[in-house]
Structures are given as structure tokens and as C-alpha cells.
mmCIF file of C-alpha atoms in Angstrom:
data_model
loop_
_atom_site.group_PDB
_atom_site.id
_atom_site.type_symbol
_atom_site.label_atom_id
_atom_site.label_comp_id
_atom_site.label_asym_id
_atom_site.label_seq_id
_atom_site.Cartn_x
_atom_site.Cartn_y
_atom_site.Cartn_z
ATOM 1 C CA MET D 1106 -0.021 -0.019 0.002
ATOM 2 C CA LEU D 1107 3.019 2.317 0.421
ATOM 3 C CA VAL D 1108 4.191 2.158 -3.130
ATOM 4 C CA PRO D 1109 0.819 2.946 -4.764
ATOM 5 C CA ALA D 1110 0.558 5.914 -2.294
ATOM 6 C CA VAL D 1111 3.898 7.219 -3.593
ATOM 7 C CA TRP D 1112 2.683 6.808 -7.147
ATOM 8 C CA ALA D 1113 -0.561 8.628 -6.235
ATOM 9 C CA ALA D 1114 1.392 11.436 -4.614
ATOM 10 C CA ALA D 1115 3.504 11.780 -7.819
ATOM 11 C CA VAL D 1116 0.293 11.974 -9.908
ATOM 12 C CA LEU D 1117 -1.192 14.604 -7.514
ATOM 13 C CA LEU D 1118 1.975 16.599 -7.699
ATOM 14 C CA ALA D 1119 1.817 16.606 -11.531
ATOM 15 C CA ILE D 1120 -1.852 17.732 -11.477
ATOM 16 C CA ARG D 1121 -1.013 20.511 -8.998
ATOM 17 C CA TRP D 1122 1.824 21.774 -11.028
ATOM 18 C CA GLY D 1123 -0.153 21.626 -14.201
ATOM 19 C CA ALA D 1124 0.614 20.166 -17.489
ATOM 20 C CA GLY D 1125 1.850 23.376 -18.883
ATOM 21 C CA ASN D 1126 5.008 23.348 -16.660
ATOM 22 C CA PRO D 1127 7.766 21.706 -18.769
ATOM 23 C CA TRP D 1128 9.565 20.611 -15.589
ATOM 24 C CA THR D 1129 6.673 18.743 -14.099
ATOM 25 C CA TRP D 1130 7.874 15.328 -15.233
ATOM 26 C CA VAL D 1131 11.256 15.692 -13.458
ATOM 27 C CA PRO D 1132 10.076 15.693 -9.818
ATOM 28 C CA VAL D 1133 7.170 13.344 -10.797
ATOM 29 C CA LEU D 1134 9.623 10.684 -12.064
ATOM 30 C CA LEU D 1135 12.076 11.224 -9.177
ATOM 31 C CA LEU D 1136 9.272 10.861 -6.612
ATOM 32 C CA ALA D 1137 7.674 7.708 -8.323
ATOM 33 C CA GLY D 1138 10.874 5.967 -9.289
ATOM 34 C CA GLY D 1139 12.989 6.931 -6.240
ATOM 35 C CA GLY D 1140 10.187 6.257 -3.806
ATOM 36 C CA ALA D 1141 9.371 2.817 -5.326
ATOM 37 C CA LEU D 1142 13.082 1.870 -5.437
ATOM 38 C CA GLY D 1143 13.687 2.941 -1.853
ATOM 39 C CA LEU D 1144 10.578 1.198 -0.515
ATOM 40 C CA SER D 1145 10.993 -2.002 -2.516
ATOM 41 C CA ARG D 1146 13.298 -3.854 -0.182
ATOM 42 C CA PRO D 1147 11.582 -2.998 3.122
ATOM 43 C CA VAL D 1148 8.159 -3.772 1.499
ATOM 44 C CA CYS D 1149 9.334 -7.088 0.219
ATOM 45 C CA ARG D 1150 10.943 -8.058 3.576
ATOM 46 C CA MET D 1151 7.678 -7.288 5.293
ATOM 47 C CA PHE D 1152 5.699 -9.318 2.705
ATOM 48 C CA ARG D 1153 7.973 -12.396 3.144
ATOM 49 C CA HIS D 1154 7.649 -12.052 6.969
ATOM 50 C CA LEU D 1155 3.906 -12.000 6.747
ATOM 51 C CA VAL D 1156 3.666 -14.834 4.355
ATOM 52 C CA ALA D 1157 5.987 -16.940 6.546
ATOM 53 C CA ARG D 1158 3.954 -16.040 9.645
ATOM 54 C CA TRP D 1159 0.479 -16.621 8.216
ATOM 55 C CA THR D 1160 1.094 -19.481 5.872
ATOM 56 C CA GLY D 1161 4.306 -21.142 7.063
ATOM 57 C CA THR D 1162 5.915 -20.762 3.631
ATOM 58 C CA LYS D 1163 9.365 -19.335 3.829
ATOM 59 C CA VAL D 1164 10.444 -17.428 0.706
ATOM 60 C CA PRO D 1165 14.252 -17.031 0.610
ATOM 61 C CA ALA D 1166 15.364 -13.432 -0.083
ATOM 62 C CA GLY D 1167 18.436 -14.338 -2.060
ATOM 63 C CA TYR D 1168 20.169 -11.029 -1.494
ATOM 64 C CA ARG D 1169 23.903 -11.001 -2.140
ATOM 65 C CA GLN D 1170 25.935 -10.691 0.998
ATOM 66 C CA ALA D 1171 28.501 -7.978 1.365
ATOM 67 C CA ALA D 1172 32.143 -9.158 1.496
ATOM 68 C CA PRO D 1173 34.272 -8.011 4.355
ATOM 69 C CA VAL D 1174 36.135 -4.811 3.777
ATOM 70 C CA VAL D 1175 39.798 -5.507 4.112
ATOM 71 C CA ARG D 1176 42.674 -3.052 4.594
ATOM 72 C CA LEU D 1177 45.774 -3.819 2.474
ATOM 73 C CA SER D 1178 49.336 -3.250 3.196
ATOM 74 C CA THR D 1179 49.301 -0.223 0.874
ATOM 75 C CA GLY D 1180 46.790 1.563 3.189
ATOM 76 C CA HIS D 1181 43.854 1.261 0.634
ATOM 77 C CA TRP D 1182 40.643 -0.542 1.414
ATOM 78 C CA TRP D 1183 39.285 -3.405 -0.796
ATOM 79 C CA ASN D 1184 35.554 -3.973 -0.694
ATOM 80 C CA GLY D 1185 35.331 -6.700 -3.326
ATOM 81 C CA PHE D 1186 34.772 -4.308 -6.169
ATOM 82 C CA SER D 1187 37.341 -1.490 -5.971
ATOM 83 C CA TYR D 1188 40.150 -0.032 -3.900
ATOM 84 C CA GLU D 1189 39.186 3.092 -1.763
ATOM 85 C CA ARG D 1190 41.369 5.373 0.391
ATOM 86 C CA THR D 1191 39.114 5.105 3.510
ATOM 87 C CA ARG D 1192 36.943 2.453 5.040
ATOM 88 C CA ARG D 1193 33.922 4.753 4.836
ATOM 89 C CA ASP D 1194 34.419 5.265 1.115
ATOM 90 C CA ALA D 1195 34.864 1.438 0.631
ATOM 91 C CA LEU D 1196 31.658 0.712 2.484
ATOM 92 C CA LEU D 1197 29.695 3.365 0.658
ATOM 93 C CA ASP D 1198 30.892 2.194 -2.728
ATOM 94 C CA GLN D 1199 30.169 -1.446 -1.805
ATOM 95 C CA ARG D 1200 26.641 -0.590 -0.650
ATOM 96 C CA TRP D 1201 25.751 1.212 -3.842
ATOM 97 C CA ARG D 1202 27.360 -1.380 -6.132
ATOM 98 C CA LEU D 1203 25.315 -4.177 -4.309
ATOM 99 C CA ARG D 1204 22.228 -2.065 -4.532
ATOM 100 C CA LEU D 1205 22.543 -1.573 -8.367
ATOM 101 C CA ARG D 1206 23.953 -4.948 -9.332
ATOM 102 C CA ASP D 1207 22.061 -7.353 -7.118
ATOM 103 C CA PRO D 1208 19.339 -9.009 -9.187
ATOM 104 C CA ALA D 1209 17.239 -9.440 -5.973
ATOM 105 C CA ASN D 1210 16.765 -5.675 -5.770
ATOM 106 C CA TRP D 1211 15.366 -5.524 -9.320
ATOM 107 C CA ARG D 1212 13.149 -8.558 -8.477
ATOM 108 C CA ASP D 1213 11.890 -6.644 -5.455
ATOM 109 C CA LEU D 1214 11.170 -3.607 -7.623
ATOM 110 C CA ARG D 1215 9.242 -5.739 -10.096
ATOM 111 C CA PHE D 1216 7.210 -7.226 -7.247
ATOM 112 C CA THR D 1217 6.263 -3.815 -5.949
ATOM 113 C CA ALA D 1218 4.680 -3.193 -9.356
ATOM 114 C CA ILE D 1219 2.912 -6.543 -9.561
ATOM 115 C CA ALA D 1220 1.632 -7.020 -5.969
ATOM 116 C CA PRO D 1221 -0.823 -4.010 -6.128
ATOM 117 C CA VAL D 1222 -2.572 -5.451 -9.093
ATOM 118 C CA THR D 1223 -2.566 -9.058 -7.965
ATOM 119 C CA ALA D 1224 -2.620 -9.592 -4.256
ATOM 120 C CA GLY D 1225 -3.715 -5.966 -3.560
ATOM 121 C CA PRO D 1226 -7.293 -6.119 -4.933
ATOM 122 C CA VAL D 1227 -8.069 -9.370 -3.123
ATOM 123 C CA ALA D 1228 -6.581 -8.118 0.119
ATOM 124 C CA ALA D 1229 -8.519 -4.890 -0.190
ATOM 125 C CA VAL D 1230 -11.864 -6.773 -0.148
ATOM 126 C CA PRO D 1231 -12.354 -6.891 3.714
ATOM 127 C CA PRO D 1232 -11.295 -3.213 4.295
ATOM 128 C CA ALA D 1233 -13.594 -2.201 1.471
ATOM 129 C CA GLY D 1234 -16.465 -4.282 2.890
ATOM 130 C CA LEU D 1235 -15.851 -2.651 6.311
ATOM 131 C CA ALA D 1236 -15.847 0.775 4.748
ATOM 132 C CA VAL D 1237 -19.162 0.045 2.922
ATOM 133 C CA ALA D 1238 -20.592 -1.246 6.190
ATOM 134 C CA VAL D 1239 -19.650 1.917 8.246
ATOM 135 C CA LEU D 1240 -21.024 4.181 5.437
ATOM 136 C CA GLY D 1241 -24.187 2.082 5.109
ATOM 137 C CA PHE D 1242 -24.996 1.937 8.752
ATOM 138 C CA GLY D 1243 -23.989 5.505 9.362
ATOM 139 C CA LEU D 1244 -26.241 6.853 6.639
ATOM 140 C CA GLY D 1245 -28.989 4.320 7.222
ATOM 141 C CA PHE D 1246 -29.320 5.333 10.820
ATOM 142 C CA ALA D 1247 -28.898 9.104 10.234
ATOM 143 C CA ARG D 1248 -31.869 9.020 7.869
ATOM 144 C CA PRO D 1249 -33.688 5.723 8.190
ATOM 145 C CA SER D 1250 -33.355 3.805 4.945
ATOM 146 C CA PRO D 1251 -33.760 0.056 4.764
ATOM 147 C CA ALA D 1252 -31.775 -0.068 1.523
ATOM 148 C CA LEU D 1253 -28.678 1.610 3.227
ATOM 149 C CA LEU D 1254 -28.981 -0.649 6.203
ATOM 150 C CA ALA D 1255 -29.056 -3.676 3.878
ATOM 151 C CA ILE D 1256 -25.963 -2.389 1.972
ATOM 152 C CA GLY D 1257 -24.232 -1.873 5.372
ATOM 153 C CA ALA D 1258 -25.123 -5.399 6.468
ATOM 154 C CA LEU D 1259 -23.901 -6.855 3.169
ATOM 155 C CA GLY D 1260 -20.603 -4.981 3.527
ATOM 156 C CA LEU D 1261 -20.067 -6.310 6.988
ATOM 157 C CA VAL D 1262 -20.851 -9.861 5.835
ATOM 158 C CA VAL D 1263 -18.348 -9.471 3.038
ATOM 159 C CA ALA D 1264 -15.743 -8.096 5.392
ATOM 160 C CA VAL D 1265 -16.090 -10.832 7.953
ATOM 161 C CA ALA D 1266 -16.463 -13.653 5.508
ATOM 162 C CA GLY D 1267 -13.611 -12.574 3.281
ATOM 163 C CA ALA D 1268 -11.080 -11.808 5.948
ATOM 164 C CA PRO D 1269 -9.793 -15.431 6.402
ATOM 165 C CA TYR D 1270 -9.261 -15.855 2.728
ATOM 166 C CA ALA D 1271 -8.240 -12.350 1.538
ATOM 167 C CA TRP D 1272 -4.409 -12.982 2.129
ATOM 168 C CA ARG D 1273 -4.392 -16.470 0.747
ATOM 169 C CA VAL D 1274 -3.392 -15.206 -2.721
ATOM 170 C CA ALA D 1275 -0.318 -13.586 -1.111
ATOM 171 C CA GLU D 1276 1.448 -16.955 -0.807
ATOM 172 C CA PRO D 1277 1.450 -17.958 -4.588
ATOM 173 C CA VAL D 1278 2.248 -14.416 -5.610
ATOM 174 C CA ALA D 1279 5.173 -14.164 -3.261
ATOM 175 C CA VAL D 1280 6.509 -17.679 -4.218
ATOM 176 C CA ARG D 1281 6.158 -16.794 -7.914
ATOM 177 C CA PHE D 1282 7.664 -13.353 -7.984
ATOM 178 C CA LEU D 1283 9.858 -12.979 -4.866
ATOM 179 C CA ARG D 1284 11.894 -16.274 -4.748
ATOM 180 C CA PRO D 1285 15.193 -16.386 -6.511
ATOM 181 C CA SER D 1286 15.250 -17.839 -10.017
ATOM 182 C CA PRO D 1287 16.800 -21.325 -10.469
ATOM 183 C CA ALA D 1288 19.852 -19.734 -12.038
ATOM 184 C CA MET D 1289 20.315 -17.344 -9.161
ATOM 185 C CA ALA D 1290 19.794 -20.166 -6.598
ATOM 186 C CA LEU D 1291 22.386 -22.311 -8.457
ATOM 187 C CA ALA D 1292 24.843 -19.367 -8.577
ATOM 188 C CA ASP D 1293 24.358 -18.779 -4.853
ATOM 189 C CA ARG D 1294 24.930 -22.467 -4.104
ATOM 190 C CA VAL D 1295 28.101 -22.506 -6.193
ATOM 191 C CA ASP D 1296 29.414 -19.522 -4.256
ATOM 192 C CA GLU D 1297 28.433 -21.086 -0.965
ATOM 193 C CA LEU D 1298 30.182 -24.350 -1.935
ATOM 194 C CA THR D 1299 33.292 -22.514 -2.962
ATOM 195 C CA ALA D 1300 33.406 -20.692 0.307
ATOM 196 C CA GLN D 1301 32.893 -23.975 2.140
ATOM 197 C CA ARG D 1302 35.715 -25.587 0.216
ATOM 198 C CA ALA D 1303 38.027 -22.692 1.019
ATOM 199 C CA ASP D 1304 37.008 -22.841 4.690
ATOM 200 C CA THR D 1305 37.659 -26.612 4.749
ATOM 201 C CA THR D 1306 41.061 -26.119 3.125
ATOM 202 C CA VAL D 1307 42.069 -23.514 5.666
ATOM 203 C CA ALA D 1308 40.837 -25.549 8.604
ATOM 204 C CA GLN D 1309 42.637 -28.683 7.402
ATOM 205 C CA ALA D 1310 45.888 -26.713 6.958
ATOM 206 C CA ALA D 1311 45.532 -25.197 10.365
ATOM 207 C CA GLU D 1312 44.863 -28.604 11.895
ATOM 208 C CA ILE D 1313 47.878 -30.197 10.196
ATOM 209 C CA ARG D 1314 50.076 -27.323 11.440
ATOM 210 C CA ARG D 1315 48.702 -27.809 14.981
ATOM 211 C CA ILE D 1316 49.476 -31.576 14.883
ATOM 212 C CA GLU D 1317 52.960 -30.970 13.535
ATOM 213 C CA ARG D 1318 53.786 -28.323 16.073
ATOM 214 C CA ASP D 1319 52.427 -30.387 19.073
ATOM 215 C CA LEU D 1320 54.165 -33.549 17.855
ATOM 216 C CA HIS D 1321 57.435 -31.665 17.431
ATOM 217 C CA ASP D 1322 57.366 -29.776 20.729
ATOM 218 C CA GLY D 1323 55.831 -32.477 22.892
ATOM 219 C CA ALA D 1324 55.570 -36.066 21.851
ATOM 220 C CA GLN D 1325 58.705 -36.069 19.686
ATOM 221 C CA ALA D 1326 60.885 -34.644 22.578
ATOM 222 C CA ARG D 1327 59.449 -37.282 24.910
ATOM 223 C CA LEU D 1328 60.166 -40.141 22.476
ATOM 224 C CA VAL D 1329 63.747 -38.921 21.948
ATOM 225 C CA GLY D 1330 64.288 -38.832 25.618
ATOM 226 C CA LEU D 1331 62.776 -42.353 25.965
ATOM 227 C CA GLY D 1332 65.249 -43.581 23.349
ATOM 228 C CA LEU D 1333 68.273 -42.135 25.152
ATOM 229 C CA SER D 1334 67.072 -43.609 28.416
ATOM 230 C CA LEU D 1335 66.777 -47.053 26.927
ATOM 231 C CA ALA D 1336 70.226 -46.855 25.200
ATOM 232 C CA THR D 1337 71.843 -45.773 28.502
ATOM 233 C CA ALA D 1338 70.069 -48.553 30.445
ATOM 234 C CA GLU D 1339 71.332 -51.044 27.867
ATOM 235 C CA LYS D 1340 74.871 -49.936 28.450
ATOM 236 C CA LEU D 1341 74.484 -50.097 32.271
ATOM 237 C CA MET D 1342 72.817 -53.429 32.315
ATOM 238 C CA GLU D 1343 76.056 -55.302 33.054
ATOM 239 C CA THR D 1344 77.981 -52.734 35.095
ATOM 240 C CA ASP D 1345 75.230 -51.028 37.096
ATOM 241 C CA PRO D 1346 71.989 -53.061 37.129
ATOM 242 C CA GLU D 1347 70.284 -50.863 39.770
ATOM 243 C CA ARG D 1348 70.909 -47.772 37.798
ATOM 244 C CA ALA D 1349 69.682 -49.567 34.577
ATOM 245 C CA ARG D 1350 66.488 -50.643 36.345
ATOM 246 C CA ALA D 1351 65.805 -47.099 37.522
ATOM 247 C CA LEU D 1352 66.327 -45.842 33.984
ATOM 248 C CA MET D 1353 63.912 -48.528 32.769
ATOM 249 C CA ARG D 1354 61.358 -47.328 35.263
ATOM 250 C CA GLU D 1355 61.797 -43.711 34.100
ATOM 251 C CA ALA D 1356 61.410 -44.878 30.608
ATOM 252 C CA ARG D 1357 58.170 -46.735 31.355
ATOM 253 C CA ALA D 1358 56.771 -43.528 32.949
ATOM 254 C CA ALA D 1359 57.942 -41.523 30.040
ATOM 255 C CA ALA D 1360 56.166 -43.959 27.570
ATOM 256 C CA ALA D 1361 52.992 -43.555 29.622
ATOM 257 C CA GLY D 1362 53.246 -39.749 29.543
ATOM 258 C CA SER D 1363 53.895 -39.832 25.715
ATOM 259 C CA LEU D 1364 50.700 -41.977 25.311
ATOM 260 C CA SER D 1365 48.646 -39.651 27.359
ATOM 261 C CA GLU D 1366 50.000 -36.569 25.462
ATOM 262 C CA LEU D 1367 49.152 -38.247 22.153
ATOM 263 C CA ARG D 1368 45.667 -38.879 23.339
ATOM 264 C CA GLU D 1369 45.277 -35.226 24.311
ATOM 265 C CA LEU D 1370 46.731 -34.182 21.004
ATOM 266 C CA VAL D 1371 44.049 -35.944 18.986
ATOM 267 C CA GLN D 1372 41.261 -34.631 21.141
ATOM 268 C CA GLY D 1373 41.083 -31.548 18.986
ATOM 269 C CA ILE D 1374 40.211 -33.839 16.124
ATOM 270 C CA ASN D 1375 37.506 -35.904 17.815
ATOM 271 C CA PRO D 1376 37.100 -36.436 21.509
ATOM 272 C CA PRO D 1377 37.234 -40.156 22.419
ATOM 273 C CA VAL D 1378 33.876 -39.886 24.157
ATOM 274 C CA LEU D 1379 32.313 -38.677 20.914
ATOM 275 C CA ASN D 1380 33.572 -41.687 19.002
ATOM 276 C CA ASP D 1381 32.693 -44.091 21.825
ATOM 277 C CA ARG D 1382 29.370 -42.916 23.174
ATOM 278 C CA GLY D 1383 27.851 -40.576 20.700
ATOM 279 C CA LEU D 1384 26.880 -36.822 20.566
ATOM 280 C CA VAL D 1385 24.640 -36.560 23.657
ATOM 281 C CA ASP D 1386 27.158 -38.068 26.097
ATOM 282 C CA ALA D 1387 30.013 -36.045 24.514
ATOM 283 C CA VAL D 1388 28.023 -32.828 25.047
ATOM 284 C CA ARG D 1389 27.269 -33.892 28.645
ATOM 285 C CA ALA D 1390 30.974 -34.399 29.260
ATOM 286 C CA LEU D 1391 31.595 -31.050 27.684
ATOM 287 C CA ALA D 1392 29.061 -29.481 30.017
ATOM 288 C CA LEU D 1393 30.724 -31.036 33.096
ATOM 289 C CA ASP D 1394 34.114 -29.491 32.167
ATOM 290 C CA SER D 1395 32.606 -26.130 31.278
ATOM 291 C CA ALA D 1396 32.797 -23.009 33.542
ATOM 292 C CA LEU D 1397 28.968 -22.690 33.022
ATOM 293 C CA GLU D 1398 26.295 -24.381 35.026
ATOM 294 C CA ALA D 1399 25.031 -26.193 31.895
ATOM 295 C CA GLU D 1400 21.896 -28.348 31.669
ATOM 296 C CA VAL D 1401 21.847 -30.899 28.784
ATOM 297 C CA SER D 1402 18.697 -32.657 27.672
ATOM 298 C CA ALA D 1403 17.928 -34.898 24.787
ATOM 299 C CA ALA D 1404 14.899 -36.513 23.216
ATOM 300 C CA GLY D 1405 14.695 -39.015 20.301
ATOM 301 C CA VAL D 1406 18.380 -38.988 19.437
ATOM 302 C CA PRO D 1407 19.904 -42.375 18.541
ATOM 303 C CA PRO D 1408 23.244 -43.271 20.181
ATOM 304 C CA HIS D 1409 25.227 -42.528 17.060
ATOM 305 C CA LEU D 1410 24.746 -40.305 14.061
ATOM 306 C CA ASP D 1411 26.956 -39.963 10.977
ATOM 307 C CA PRO D 1412 30.461 -39.004 12.182
ATOM 308 C CA PRO D 1413 30.796 -35.788 10.197
ATOM 309 C CA ILE D 1414 27.395 -34.494 11.584
ATOM 310 C CA GLU D 1415 28.230 -35.495 15.095
ATOM 311 C CA SER D 1416 31.677 -33.738 14.888
ATOM 312 C CA ALA D 1417 30.175 -30.512 13.284
ATOM 313 C CA LEU D 1418 27.474 -30.296 15.914
ATOM 314 C CA TYR D 1419 29.830 -31.096 18.819
ATOM 315 C CA PHE D 1420 32.355 -28.438 17.970
ATOM 316 C CA SER D 1421 29.611 -25.953 17.174
ATOM 317 C CA ILE D 1422 28.100 -26.463 20.641
ATOM 318 C CA ALA D 1423 31.565 -26.216 22.181
ATOM 319 C CA GLU D 1424 32.180 -22.924 20.476
ATOM 320 C CA LEU D 1425 28.748 -21.566 21.591
ATOM 321 C CA VAL D 1426 29.443 -22.563 25.273
ATOM 322 C CA THR D 1427 32.842 -20.835 24.938
ATOM 323 C CA ASN D 1428 31.400 -17.718 23.549
ATOM 324 C CA ALA D 1429 28.799 -17.634 26.287
ATOM 325 C CA VAL D 1430 31.505 -17.599 28.872
ATOM 326 C CA LYS D 1431 33.968 -15.342 27.048
ATOM 327 C CA HIS D 1432 31.804 -12.736 25.460
ATOM 328 C CA ALA D 1433 28.296 -12.906 27.000
ATOM 329 C CA ARG D 1434 29.546 -13.479 30.609
ATOM 330 C CA ALA D 1435 26.902 -16.020 31.161
ATOM 331 C CA THR D 1436 26.563 -18.273 34.229
ATOM 332 C CA ARG D 1437 23.899 -20.756 33.154
ATOM 333 C CA ALA D 1438 23.235 -22.492 29.852
ATOM 334 C CA ARG D 1439 20.704 -24.971 28.550
ATOM 335 C CA ILE D 1440 21.377 -27.391 25.735
ATOM 336 C CA PHE D 1441 18.727 -29.457 24.072
ATOM 337 C CA ILE D 1442 19.275 -32.028 21.358
ATOM 338 C CA GLY D 1443 16.258 -33.727 19.688
ATOM 339 C CA ARG D 1444 14.091 -34.104 16.640
ATOM 340 C CA ALA D 1445 12.047 -31.426 15.028
ATOM 341 C CA ILE D 1446 8.304 -31.443 15.545
ATOM 342 C CA GLU D 1447 7.739 -32.056 11.972
ATOM 343 C CA GLY D 1448 10.146 -34.067 9.724
ATOM 344 C CA SER D 1449 13.405 -35.824 10.633
ATOM 345 C CA ASP D 1450 15.638 -32.855 11.160
ATOM 346 C CA LEU D 1451 17.948 -32.774 14.133
ATOM 347 C CA VAL D 1452 17.517 -29.655 16.231
ATOM 348 C CA VAL D 1453 20.002 -28.319 18.798
ATOM 349 C CA ASP D 1454 19.021 -25.414 20.953
ATOM 350 C CA VAL D 1455 21.719 -23.600 23.090
ATOM 351 C CA GLU D 1456 20.423 -20.903 25.349
ATOM 352 C CA ASP D 1457 22.367 -18.824 28.015
ATOM 353 C CA ASP D 1458 21.622 -16.065 30.315
ATOM 354 C CA GLY D 1459 24.334 -13.644 29.163
ATOM 355 C CA ARG D 1460 24.044 -10.069 28.113
ATOM 356 C CA GLY D 1461 22.956 -10.773 24.545
ATOM 357 C CA GLY D 1462 23.705 -8.721 21.512
ATOM 358 C CA ALA D 1463 25.239 -11.576 19.540
ATOM 359 C CA GLY D 1464 24.884 -11.490 15.725
ATOM 360 C CA VAL D 1465 26.303 -13.067 12.576
ATOM 361 C CA ARG D 1466 29.039 -10.769 11.169
ATOM 362 C CA PRO D 1467 30.961 -11.627 7.974
ATOM 363 C CA GLY D 1468 34.137 -13.386 8.988
ATOM 364 C CA GLY D 1469 33.093 -13.794 12.611
ATOM 365 C CA GLY D 1470 32.770 -16.961 14.736
ATOM 366 C CA LEU D 1471 29.031 -17.260 14.288
ATOM 367 C CA ASP D 1472 29.488 -16.881 10.528
ATOM 368 C CA GLY D 1473 31.883 -19.743 10.627
ATOM 369 C CA LEU D 1474 29.280 -21.857 12.477
ATOM 370 C CA ARG D 1475 26.768 -21.004 9.813
ATOM 371 C CA ARG D 1476 29.146 -22.064 7.065
ATOM 372 C CA ARG D 1477 30.099 -25.317 8.918
ATOM 373 C CA LEU D 1478 26.420 -26.294 9.130
ATOM 374 C CA ALA D 1479 25.715 -25.091 5.564
ATOM 375 C CA VAL D 1480 27.916 -28.091 4.366
ATOM 376 C CA PHE D 1481 25.152 -30.352 5.581
ATOM 377 C CA ASP D 1482 22.285 -28.063 4.439
ATOM 378 C CA GLY D 1483 21.878 -27.026 8.002
ATOM 379 C CA THR D 1484 20.675 -23.674 9.268
ATOM 380 C CA LEU D 1485 21.681 -21.339 12.148
ATOM 381 C CA GLU D 1486 19.124 -19.050 13.801
ATOM 382 C CA ILE D 1487 20.102 -16.490 16.490
ATOM 383 C CA THR D 1488 17.873 -14.591 18.847
ATOM 384 C CA SER D 1489 19.926 -12.351 21.056
ATOM 385 C CA PRO D 1490 18.320 -9.206 22.185
ATOM 386 C CA ALA D 1491 20.307 -6.646 24.168
ATOM 387 C CA GLY D 1492 20.397 -7.753 27.796
ATOM 388 C CA GLY D 1493 19.853 -11.381 26.869
ATOM 389 C CA PRO D 1494 19.085 -14.155 26.888
ATOM 390 C CA THR D 1495 20.768 -15.562 23.774
ATOM 391 C CA ARG D 1496 19.292 -18.542 21.992
ATOM 392 C CA VAL D 1497 20.852 -20.278 19.109
ATOM 393 C CA ARG D 1498 19.020 -22.964 17.161
ATOM 394 C CA MET D 1499 20.855 -25.268 14.777
ATOM 395 C CA VAL D 1500 18.805 -27.534 12.451
ATOM 396 C CA VAL D 1501 20.580 -30.211 10.325
ATOM 397 C CA PRO D 1502 18.631 -32.589 7.942
ATOM 398 C CA CYS D 1503 19.303 -36.007 9.356
ATOM 399 C CA GLU D 1504 17.541 -39.311 9.061
ATOM 400 C CA LEU D 1505 17.114 -40.552 12.668
ATOM 401 C CA SER D 1506 16.172 -44.123 13.231
#
């Protein structure tokens, strides 16, 4: 209703200025075009929200996400399109380029022109019936007229009877004209998979470096010392048996220490309890070791899931608990693992009593969690008002038996 109002204001302005004014068309076009372009995104966001709330159908927006603005060694800022001297100029240039080049914006603009002549007339039936009822009853009682009263009653019936059905046309219109095209969805999926591949490569390289560093600094030094002790004990076996036995005892203790260190080393890859007892027990063990007072509950989760899904969810929960302690200053947390009400999706809810204000920022930790779950077509939803509490819901498609 906002966009037609802008168009009507432009027409009224043209009528007021008169057709004889040669410059009438300039402000008219600026008002009609600029107003429609500026209102297209908020109007379409509101429309998607209403359709999802009333019908349960979620229409993906498909907007292109802004890349992080990075400062280079030369002092210039790179925004994904061009180099700028200041961060402010880089953000401004990036915003306008996305605004003009994103096909989703032009799709929204097209929708603002289509919706008033498709969903608009049907949605206007109840308000129109109510207006007729008010006028009919008002005039019918002011000067008694059975015809006006009948018109008012008819308008009221139309308003009440049509209200439950007036917005049903919104769903097919939104699905048809607001969702991304198959080509755009495929391009977004390719970009997402490319980013996931890059993240996986970086994570694998970092994990390999961590293992190499820990082996070199810890386990390798212990094993070298163990070898020297055994060589010394072998030489002392005949001349000083007591000293040789003491060295053997030290070597045995060093071997036990090396084994324990190797076990701790591979915990960053997968905790033993996760491999042995599954996701729920691993999360309970994590809660016991956490600084938070954490409560873990589960319903309908089998002992073992697919190992990649178990690993991704476990480390996602571990990062959320760490963030709650480190950033949100929380003291309590509640973790629930179970099945979705409808379907076979696996749902994980993590809620803490921290100060809130958490959000997904490009390149941040929560953005990394979102990308980690996206590998399995999972989703991440965050509700974190200022002052808390923070609730994070992770949903992963998973066949549970």
C-alpha cells in the first residue's frame, strides 16, 4: 500500500503543477521511481515475513551478502569491487554497487509493481467491505433507509467472510515473484560451496600445522628422551644393574606420559567420548568440564549419528558454550538435542543467560558456524536481544532411526 501511495502522490503533484509546466515530469519521475526503489526492499521483507507467519511458507530473499572490507598493506581498502582510500568510502561504494548490481533488488522492484494489481485487490476486499458497512450503517441510521442498512449489512458480511481468505493469494504471488530464479539459486549455491571448500582447506591446513607443532614440541621430545634412556640402560645393564632398572622405570613412565600426550593431541580432532558414546554423552561431558552451569537434555536422538554431523554439531556447541563464557559473561546454559516437531531434522538449542547482543558478522565466529552447518544443508538461527538471553538454534537434515 505504500508504493501505490507514492505513485498517487506523484500524480497529484503533476496535477497540481499543471501540464503546462515543462519541468513537471522531473520531480514526478524522481518521486515515483525513487520512492518505489527505496521502498521495494523493506516492503518485500515485510511481505516475506507476513507470508511466513501466516502460511508457514518461507520465501528466501536471495540477497547478495557484502564481502568483508579489508585494509591492504598499501593503506587502501578493498571492498570486493574496487580500492578506496578510506573504510567509509569502501563501505559506501560497496553498498551502492550491491544495490545496483544485485538481481534481487530488481526482483523486489518488479514485485512492488505486480503486487498491487494481484494480491492488492483481493486483500482490499475486507477493508472495502468494512468501509461500505460503516457508511451504510451511518447513513442508514442518520436518515432511516432500509436499503442503506441492507447495504451496510452486506458490506459487514463481505468483510467478515472474506477476511480469512483475503491473504491466501499472497502466498502464490510471493512464491512466484519473490523467490530467486533457479539460475540465481544455483549461482548462490556454487558461491556457498566455493566458500565452504575454502574454509575446509584452511581448517585442514591449520589442523595439520597444529598436529605437527604439538608432535614436534611435545611427543617427539618425549620419545627422543625415551630412546636415550633405553640406550643408557642397555649400556649399564652389566656394570650397574640398579641404575639400569631405575632408567627402565623412568622410561616406562615417559612412555605412559607420551601416550597420554598423544591422546590429548588428537582430542582436537575428535574427543574419544564422541567416538565411543555419541553426541549426547559427549556434550554432557563437555558441560561437566565447562565453567557454566550447563543443563543438557535430549529426546529421540539415537546413540550414534553420521560421524561428520556429530563432529560438526559437537564443535559448534563447544564454540557456543565458549562464547557464552567469554563474550556474554553467562553463568547458566541450557542445551537441548532432539528431533524437529515435523520431519526428521535434528535440532540443537543452546540458550544462555548472558548479556545478549550476539549476531552473525561476516568473517566472525558465528558466521563460521553457519558455514560449517551449511555443508550439511543445515541452518543457524540466533535470537539475542540486548540484555539477553541468547538462544541459538541449529537445524541439520538427518535421518534418525
